[in-house]
mmCIF file of C-alpha atoms in Angstrom:
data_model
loop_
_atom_site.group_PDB
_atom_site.id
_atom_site.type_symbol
_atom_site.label_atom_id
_atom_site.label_comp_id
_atom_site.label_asym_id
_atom_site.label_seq_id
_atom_site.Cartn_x
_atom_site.Cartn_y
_atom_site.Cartn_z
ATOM 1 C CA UNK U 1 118.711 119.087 137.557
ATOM 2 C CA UNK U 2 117.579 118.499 133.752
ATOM 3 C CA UNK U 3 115.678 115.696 132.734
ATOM 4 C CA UNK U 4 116.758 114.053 129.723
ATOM 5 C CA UNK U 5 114.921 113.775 126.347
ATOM 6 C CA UNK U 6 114.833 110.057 126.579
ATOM 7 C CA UNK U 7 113.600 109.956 130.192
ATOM 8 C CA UNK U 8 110.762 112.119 128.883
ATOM 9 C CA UNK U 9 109.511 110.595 125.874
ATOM 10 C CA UNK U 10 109.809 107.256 128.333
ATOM 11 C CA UNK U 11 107.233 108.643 130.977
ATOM 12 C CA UNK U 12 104.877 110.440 127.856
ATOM 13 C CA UNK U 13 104.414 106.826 126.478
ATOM 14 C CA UNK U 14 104.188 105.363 130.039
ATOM 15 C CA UNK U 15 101.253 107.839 130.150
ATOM 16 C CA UNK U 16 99.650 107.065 126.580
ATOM 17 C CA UNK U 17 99.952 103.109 127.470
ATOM 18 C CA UNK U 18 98.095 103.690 130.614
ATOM 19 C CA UNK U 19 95.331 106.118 129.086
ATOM 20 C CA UNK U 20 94.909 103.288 126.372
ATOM 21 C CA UNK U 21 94.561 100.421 129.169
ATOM 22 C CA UNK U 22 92.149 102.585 130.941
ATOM 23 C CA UNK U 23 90.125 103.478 127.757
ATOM 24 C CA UNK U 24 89.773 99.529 127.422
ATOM 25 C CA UNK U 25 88.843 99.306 130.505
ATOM 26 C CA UNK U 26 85.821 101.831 130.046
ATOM 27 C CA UNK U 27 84.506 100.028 127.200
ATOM 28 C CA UNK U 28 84.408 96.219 128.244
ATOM 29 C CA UNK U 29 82.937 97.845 131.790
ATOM 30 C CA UNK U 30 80.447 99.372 129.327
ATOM 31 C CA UNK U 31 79.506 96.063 127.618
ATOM 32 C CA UNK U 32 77.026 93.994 128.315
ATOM 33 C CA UNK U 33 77.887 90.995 130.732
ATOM 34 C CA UNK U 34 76.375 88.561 128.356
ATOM 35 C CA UNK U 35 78.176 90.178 125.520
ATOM 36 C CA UNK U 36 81.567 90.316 127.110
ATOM 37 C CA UNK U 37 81.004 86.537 127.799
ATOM 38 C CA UNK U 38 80.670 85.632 124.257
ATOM 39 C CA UNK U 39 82.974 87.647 123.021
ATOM 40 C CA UNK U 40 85.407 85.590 125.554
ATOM 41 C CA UNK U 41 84.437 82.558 124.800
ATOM 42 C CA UNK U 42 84.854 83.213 120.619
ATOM 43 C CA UNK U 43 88.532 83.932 121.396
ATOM 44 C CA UNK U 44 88.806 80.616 123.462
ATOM 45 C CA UNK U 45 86.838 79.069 120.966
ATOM 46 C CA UNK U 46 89.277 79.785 118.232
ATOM 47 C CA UNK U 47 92.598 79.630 120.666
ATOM 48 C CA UNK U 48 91.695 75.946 121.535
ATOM 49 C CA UNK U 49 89.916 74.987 118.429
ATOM 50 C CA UNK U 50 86.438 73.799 120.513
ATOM 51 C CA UNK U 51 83.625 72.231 118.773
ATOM 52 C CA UNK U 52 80.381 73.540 117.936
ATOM 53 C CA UNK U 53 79.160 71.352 120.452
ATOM 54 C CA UNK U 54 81.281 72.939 123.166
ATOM 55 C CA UNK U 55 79.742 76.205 121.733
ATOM 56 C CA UNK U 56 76.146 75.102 121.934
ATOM 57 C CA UNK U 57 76.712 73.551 125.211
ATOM 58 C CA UNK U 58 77.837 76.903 126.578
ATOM 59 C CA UNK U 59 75.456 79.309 125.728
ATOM 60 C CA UNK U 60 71.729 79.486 126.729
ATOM 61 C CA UNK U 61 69.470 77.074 124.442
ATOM 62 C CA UNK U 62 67.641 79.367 121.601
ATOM 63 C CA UNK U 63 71.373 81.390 121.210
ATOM 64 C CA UNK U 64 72.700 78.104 120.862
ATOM 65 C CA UNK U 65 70.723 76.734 118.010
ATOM 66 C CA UNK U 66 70.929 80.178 117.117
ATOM 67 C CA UNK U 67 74.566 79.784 116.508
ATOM 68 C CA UNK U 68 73.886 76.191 114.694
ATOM 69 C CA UNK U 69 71.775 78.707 112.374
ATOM 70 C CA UNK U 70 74.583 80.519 111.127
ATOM 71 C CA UNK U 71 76.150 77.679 110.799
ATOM 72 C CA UNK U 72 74.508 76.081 108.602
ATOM 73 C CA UNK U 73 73.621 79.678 106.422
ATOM 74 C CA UNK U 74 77.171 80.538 105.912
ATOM 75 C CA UNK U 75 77.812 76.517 104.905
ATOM 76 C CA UNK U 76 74.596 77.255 102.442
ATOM 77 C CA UNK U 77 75.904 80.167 100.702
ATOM 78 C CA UNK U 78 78.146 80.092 98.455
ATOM 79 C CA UNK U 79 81.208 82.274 98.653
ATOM 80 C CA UNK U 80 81.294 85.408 97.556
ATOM 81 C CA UNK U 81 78.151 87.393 96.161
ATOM 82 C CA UNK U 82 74.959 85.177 95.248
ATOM 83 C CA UNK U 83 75.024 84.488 91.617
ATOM 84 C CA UNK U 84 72.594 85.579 88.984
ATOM 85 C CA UNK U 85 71.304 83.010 86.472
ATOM 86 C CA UNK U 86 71.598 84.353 82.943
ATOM 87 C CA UNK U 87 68.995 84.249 80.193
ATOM 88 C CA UNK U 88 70.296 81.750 77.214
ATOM 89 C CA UNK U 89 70.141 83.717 73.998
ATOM 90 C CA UNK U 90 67.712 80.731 72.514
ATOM 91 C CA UNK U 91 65.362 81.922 75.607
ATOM 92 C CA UNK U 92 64.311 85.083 74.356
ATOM 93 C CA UNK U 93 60.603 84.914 73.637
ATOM 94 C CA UNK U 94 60.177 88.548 72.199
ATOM 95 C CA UNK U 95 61.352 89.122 68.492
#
């Protein structure tokens, strides 16, 4: 009995989808408890919009305020690259 193209391409991406899933699996069994938990809670975070005091509340104190940090750094900076203050041409000292 011959098996038909279409029933073989089916089972060779059956095969590639569960070589993928188990690939996954390998790497969040390789990461870090701690690290798999934030990286969970970030995707809740931004599925149910939480605040940053749901965020602080959750993780241990200093990574907490650590988090308030970056806050408050990205806020600071402005967008993009830091700007350079130029030199007026009335400035220039040397003749």
């Amino acid at each position: 009995m011959a098996i038909s193209k279409d029933a073989y391409r089916q089972f060779q991406e059956e095969l590639a989808a569960l070589d993928r899933d188990q690939e996954d699996r390998r790497k969040q069994a390789a990461e870090a408890p701690m690290e798999r938990a934030r990286r969970e809670f970030n995707e809740l975070r931004e599925r149910y919009g939480l605040s940053v005091a749901d965020v602080v509340a959750f993780f241990p104190e200093e990574e907490g305020i650590a988090y308030l940090q970056q806050l408050i750094a990205a806020s600071a900076a402005p967008s993009g690259a830091v700007r350079k203050r130029r030199a007026r041409r009335g400035d220039d000292t040397t003749h």
